[in-house]
Each structure stands twice: as C-alpha cells, then as structure tokens.
CSV table of C-alpha atoms in Angstrom, one decimal:
chain,number,residue,atom,x,y,z
A,11,MET,CA,53.3,16.7,82.4
A,12,ALA,CA,50.2,18.1,83.9
A,13,ASN,CA,50.5,20.5,86.4
A,14,LEU,CA,49.4,18.3,89.2
A,15,ASN,CA,49.8,21.1,91.6
A,16,THR,CA,46.3,22.4,90.5
A,17,ILE,CA,44.1,20.0,92.2
A,18,HIS,CA,43.3,19.9,95.7
A,19,PRO,CA,40.3,18.0,97.3
A,20,GLN,CA,37.0,19.8,97.3
A,21,SER,CA,34.5,21.2,100.1
A,22,ILE,CA,32.6,17.7,101.3
A,23,SER,CA,31.0,18.7,104.6
A,24,ASN,CA,31.6,16.2,107.2
A,25,SER,CA,27.6,15.8,107.5
A,26,ASN,CA,28.4,13.7,104.9
A,27,SER,CA,29.9,11.3,106.0
A,28,ASN,CA,28.2,7.9,106.1
A,29,SER,CA,27.2,7.5,109.3
A,30,LEU,CA,24.7,10.2,109.3
A,31,LEU,CA,23.5,10.3,105.6
A,32,PRO,CA,20.0,9.1,106.9
A,33,THR,CA,20.0,12.9,108.0
A,34,VAL,CA,21.1,14.5,105.3
A,35,LYS,CA,18.3,15.9,103.1
A,36,LEU,CA,19.2,16.4,99.2
A,37,CYS,CA,17.4,18.0,96.6
A,38,SER,CA,17.4,16.9,93.0
A,39,LEU,CA,19.5,17.9,90.2
A,40,ASP,CA,16.7,20.2,88.9
A,41,GLU,CA,15.6,21.3,92.0
A,42,ALA,CA,19.3,22.2,92.6
A,43,ILE,CA,19.5,24.3,88.8
A,44,SER,CA,16.3,25.8,90.1
A,45,TYR,CA,18.0,28.5,92.0
A,46,GLN,CA,18.2,31.8,90.2
A,47,ASN,CA,20.1,34.9,91.6
A,48,GLU,CA,20.8,38.0,89.2
A,49,GLU,CA,23.1,40.0,91.2
A,50,VAL,CA,26.1,37.0,91.2
A,51,ILE,CA,25.7,36.5,88.2
A,52,TYR,CA,25.9,40.5,87.4
A,53,ARG,CA,29.1,40.4,89.7
A,54,PHE,CA,30.7,37.9,87.5
A,55,ILE,CA,29.9,40.0,84.4
A,56,ASN,CA,31.1,43.3,85.8
A,57,THR,CA,34.3,40.9,86.8
A,58,TYR,CA,34.8,39.4,83.0
A,59,ASP,CA,33.9,40.6,79.6
A,60,ILE,CA,31.6,38.6,79.4
A,61,SER,CA,27.9,38.0,78.6
A,62,PHE,CA,25.2,37.5,80.9
A,63,GLY,CA,23.7,34.4,79.7
A,64,GLU,CA,26.9,32.9,79.3
A,65,ALA,CA,27.5,34.2,82.8
A,66,ASN,CA,24.4,32.5,83.5
A,67,ASP,CA,25.5,29.4,81.3
A,68,ILE,CA,28.5,29.2,83.6
A,69,PHE,CA,26.0,30.1,86.9
A,70,VAL,CA,24.6,26.8,86.3
A,71,GLU,CA,27.5,24.4,85.9
A,72,THR,CA,28.3,26.0,89.5
A,73,LYS,CA,25.4,24.3,90.9
A,74,LYS,CA,25.3,21.3,89.2
A,75,TRP,CA,29.2,20.9,91.0
A,76,LEU,CA,28.0,21.9,94.4
A,77,TRP,CA,25.2,19.2,93.6
A,78,LEU,CA,28.1,16.7,92.9
A,79,CYS,CA,29.9,17.8,96.2
A,80,ALA,CA,27.1,17.2,98.1
A,81,GLN,CA,25.9,13.9,97.2
A,82,PRO,CA,27.0,11.4,100.4
A,83,ASP,CA,28.2,8.8,98.4
A,84,ILE,CA,31.4,10.6,97.1
A,85,GLU,CA,33.7,11.1,99.1
A,86,GLU,CA,36.0,13.1,97.1
A,87,LEU,CA,36.3,15.4,94.2
A,88,SER,CA,38.9,17.4,93.1
A,89,MET,CA,39.5,20.5,90.7
A,90,THR,CA,42.0,21.1,88.1
A,91,GLU,CA,42.9,23.6,85.6
A,92,ALA,CA,40.0,22.6,83.2
A,93,PHE,CA,37.3,23.6,86.5
A,94,PHE,CA,38.6,27.3,86.4
A,95,ALA,CA,35.5,29.2,84.8
A,96,ILE,CA,33.7,27.0,87.6
A,97,ASP,CA,36.1,27.8,90.4
A,98,GLU,CA,35.6,31.8,89.7
A,99,MET,CA,31.8,31.3,89.5
A,100,TRP,CA,32.3,29.4,93.0
A,101,HIS,CA,34.4,32.1,94.9
A,102,THR,CA,31.8,34.9,93.3
A,103,PHE,CA,28.5,33.0,94.8
A,104,ILE,CA,30.5,32.6,97.6
A,105,VAL,CA,31.0,36.6,98.2
A,106,PHE,CA,27.0,36.5,99.0
A,107,THR,CA,28.0,34.8,102.1
A,108,PRO,CA,24.3,35.3,103.6
A,109,GLU,CA,22.4,33.5,99.3
A,110,TYR,CA,25.0,31.3,99.5
A,111,THR,CA,24.8,29.7,102.8
A,112,ASP,CA,21.0,29.7,102.5
A,113,TYR,CA,21.1,28.1,98.8
A,114,CYS,CA,23.5,25.2,100.5
A,115,LEU,CA,21.0,24.8,104.1
A,116,LYS,CA,18.3,24.6,102.0
A,117,TYR,CA,19.4,22.6,99.2
A,118,PHE,CA,21.6,20.1,100.3
A,119,ASP,CA,21.2,20.6,104.3
A,120,GLN,CA,24.7,21.6,104.8
A,121,TYR,CA,26.9,24.0,104.2
A,122,ILE,CA,29.6,23.4,101.0
A,123,HIS,CA,33.3,24.6,102.1
A,124,HIS,CA,35.9,25.5,99.5
A,125,LEU,CA,39.0,23.9,100.4
A,126,PRO,CA,42.0,25.3,99.3
A,127,THR,CA,45.0,23.4,98.2
A,128,THR,CA,47.0,23.4,101.9
A,129,GLN,CA,51.3,23.3,101.5
A,130,ARG,CA,51.6,20.4,103.1
A,131,GLU,CA,49.4,19.4,99.5
A,132,LYS,CA,51.6,20.8,97.6
A,133,ASP,CA,54.7,19.6,98.9
A,134,GLU,CA,53.7,16.1,98.6
A,135,ILE,CA,52.4,16.1,95.2
A,136,ARG,CA,55.6,18.4,94.4
A,137,ARG,CA,57.7,15.4,96.0
A,138,LEU,CA,55.9,12.3,94.5
A,139,GLN,CA,56.7,14.2,91.0
A,140,GLU,CA,60.7,14.5,91.1
A,141,GLU,CA,60.9,11.8,93.7
A,142,ASP,CA,58.6,9.3,90.9
A,143,PRO,CA,57.5,10.9,88.3
A,144,VAL,CA,55.7,7.6,86.5
A,145,LEU,CA,54.2,6.8,89.3
A,146,ALA,CA,53.0,10.6,90.2
A,147,MET,CA,51.7,10.4,86.6
A,148,GLU,CA,49.7,7.4,87.0
A,149,LYS,CA,48.1,8.5,90.3
A,150,HIS,CA,46.5,11.9,89.0
A,151,ASN,CA,45.3,9.3,85.8
A,152,GLN,CA,44.2,7.2,87.5
A,153,GLU,CA,42.1,9.4,90.0
A,154,MET,CA,40.7,11.5,87.6
A,155,LEU,CA,39.2,8.2,85.9
A,156,GLN,CA,37.4,8.1,88.7
A,157,GLN,CA,36.4,11.7,89.1
A,158,TYR,CA,34.6,11.0,84.7
A,159,ALA,CA,33.2,7.5,86.0
A,160,VAL,CA,31.5,9.6,88.9
A,161,ILE,CA,30.9,13.0,86.8
A,162,TYR,CA,29.3,10.8,84.4
A,163,ASP,CA,27.3,8.7,86.5
A,164,LYS,CA,25.8,11.7,88.0
A,165,LEU,CA,25.2,14.4,85.6
A,166,GLY,CA,25.5,11.9,82.5
A,167,ALA,CA,27.9,12.4,79.2
A,168,GLU,CA,26.8,16.1,78.3
A,169,THR,CA,28.2,17.5,81.2
A,170,LEU,CA,31.2,15.0,81.4
A,171,LEU,CA,32.4,16.7,77.7
A,172,LYS,CA,32.2,20.1,78.6
A,173,TRP,CA,33.9,20.4,82.0
A,174,PHE,CA,36.4,18.7,80.4
A,175,VAL,CA,36.3,19.4,76.5
A,176,GLU,CA,34.6,22.5,76.1
A,177,TYR,CA,35.3,25.0,78.9
A,178,PRO,CA,38.6,24.4,79.2
A,179,THR,CA,39.1,25.6,75.3
A,180,ARG,CA,36.4,28.8,76.4
A,181,TYR,CA,37.3,29.7,79.3
A,182,SER,CA,40.8,28.6,80.2
A,183,GLU,CA,42.4,30.4,82.6
A,184,GLU,CA,44.2,32.6,80.2
A,185,LEU,CA,41.4,33.2,78.2
A,186,LEU,CA,39.7,34.5,81.2
A,187,ASN,CA,42.4,36.2,82.6
A,188,GLN,CA,42.3,38.3,78.9
A,189,ARG,CA,39.2,39.2,79.6
A,190,ARG,CA,39.0,40.2,83.0
A,191,LYS,CA,37.9,44.1,83.4
A,192,ALA,CA,39.8,46.6,85.0
A,193,LYS,CA,38.8,48.1,87.9
A,194,SER,CA,36.5,50.7,87.9
A,195,PHE,CA,37.3,52.4,91.0
A,196,ASN,CA,39.7,55.6,91.1
A,197,SER,CA,42.6,54.2,93.4
A,198,LYS,CA,44.8,57.6,93.0
A,199,PRO,CA,44.4,59.6,96.6
A,200,THR,CA,42.5,62.5,96.7
A,201,PRO,CA,44.5,66.3,97.0
A,202,GLU,CA,43.3,67.0,100.2
A,203,LEU,CA,44.9,63.3,101.0
A,204,GLU,CA,47.7,63.9,99.7
A,205,ALA,CA,48.3,67.6,101.6
A,206,LEU,CA,47.7,65.5,104.6
A,207,ALA,CA,50.5,62.9,103.8
A,208,ALA,CA,52.8,65.7,103.0
A,209,TYR,CA,52.1,67.3,106.0
A,210,LEU,CA,52.2,64.1,108.7
A,211,GLN,CA,55.7,63.0,106.8
A,212,ALA,CA,57.7,66.7,107.0
A,213,GLY,CA,56.7,65.9,111.0
A,214,LYS,CA,53.8,68.7,111.8
A,215,LYS,CA,51.4,68.3,113.8
A,216,VAL,CA,47.5,67.9,112.5
A,217,VAL,CA,43.9,68.5,114.1
A,218,LEU,CA,41.8,67.4,112.4
A,219,LYS,CA,38.1,69.0,112.8
A,220,LYS,CA,34.8,68.0,112.6
A,221,ASN,CA,32.8,70.6,110.8
C-alpha cells in the first residue's frame, strides 16, 4: 500500500480563487521557465553530488510545477514521494527569499506558498487507512488520476512521464540522500572556546575584554 502520508496539498495563494480571476496576470509556461538563477543551482549542487546540468534540469521542472500551481483553474495539487527532487529544489529556491518572491510576483502576480502536511491532515489520513484501507487507496488513486490528467492537459505527456517515471527512478529520496554532501563547515569548538567552557563549568568568573 502506498504511503499516503507523503501526500500533501500544495500552495496555491488565496488570490487564485475564481472570484479574483480577472486580477491575476499569469505568464506563459515558456516565460516561467526562461527565468535564470545560477545561485539556486549552485546551492543545490553544493548539497547534492550531481552535475550542474542535472540540477538545472530539476530547476526547470520546479519552475513548471510553480507555474502549474499558479493556474487559476486548478484548486489543489498534491506532492508525493515522486516529487522529492522537485520539492528539494523548491526548498532551495525559497531560501533565496527576495529572488523567490520577485519571481512569483513578476511571473504569477501572487506568492506561491509551500504548505507542509499538517499533523491534523496526517492523522486524518492515518485514521482513514486504519478504518477502511480499501477506501483510502481508492481515494488516493482517484486523486492521483485527477492530477495526472491535469498535468497531461497543462504540461503534456513528456512532463507527466518525467515527473512520475523518470524522476522517481533517478532521484528517489533514498538515492538523492545517498548523494547528499557532508557539511563543509567545522562544527568542533575552537580551543579558546573549549577553555572558556571549562572555566564556566568550574564556576569561575570570566571577564571578556575587547581588543
């Protein structure tokens, strides 16, 4: 049985409501993809041992996902474990808060929020799985079929296959985490800090002087 706990509704800003459709100015898909930010890509490859080209490809797919989230006729989208690489790139992009905000407002006329699964949602999924696993699976499959149709209609068969066949094989959570680089900074305290800690732990008074 699929792990339904990995499914969570994604961020579609409140300005996406149908009552505000005339005020939302959306760009084309090509315009959304045309945005470039090498710093986002470099940060990603500093985290994962993949090539610049691979990371850039994931960034392109992430921009497609954001464009899809911004569509006013789509009420809700879900991310599953298949989206792990795109989700990680989304996290990386959001770290560059000013650039991410500018991108959303320029291309989508709204901020695309990233909403995690709440504990209440997880509990509800778990409750449904325990009470009626068959119904839970049917509900999950129906939701995914609807999402497949949306992705196919908006982005085409190539993107649908890339997101749900190619990426889960190449960039599963397990495989991508195996390529996660070790932290480069030294977390060990300096000798001076260790000496200061020893004095403080011994109850000695320490006077710090400025040079």
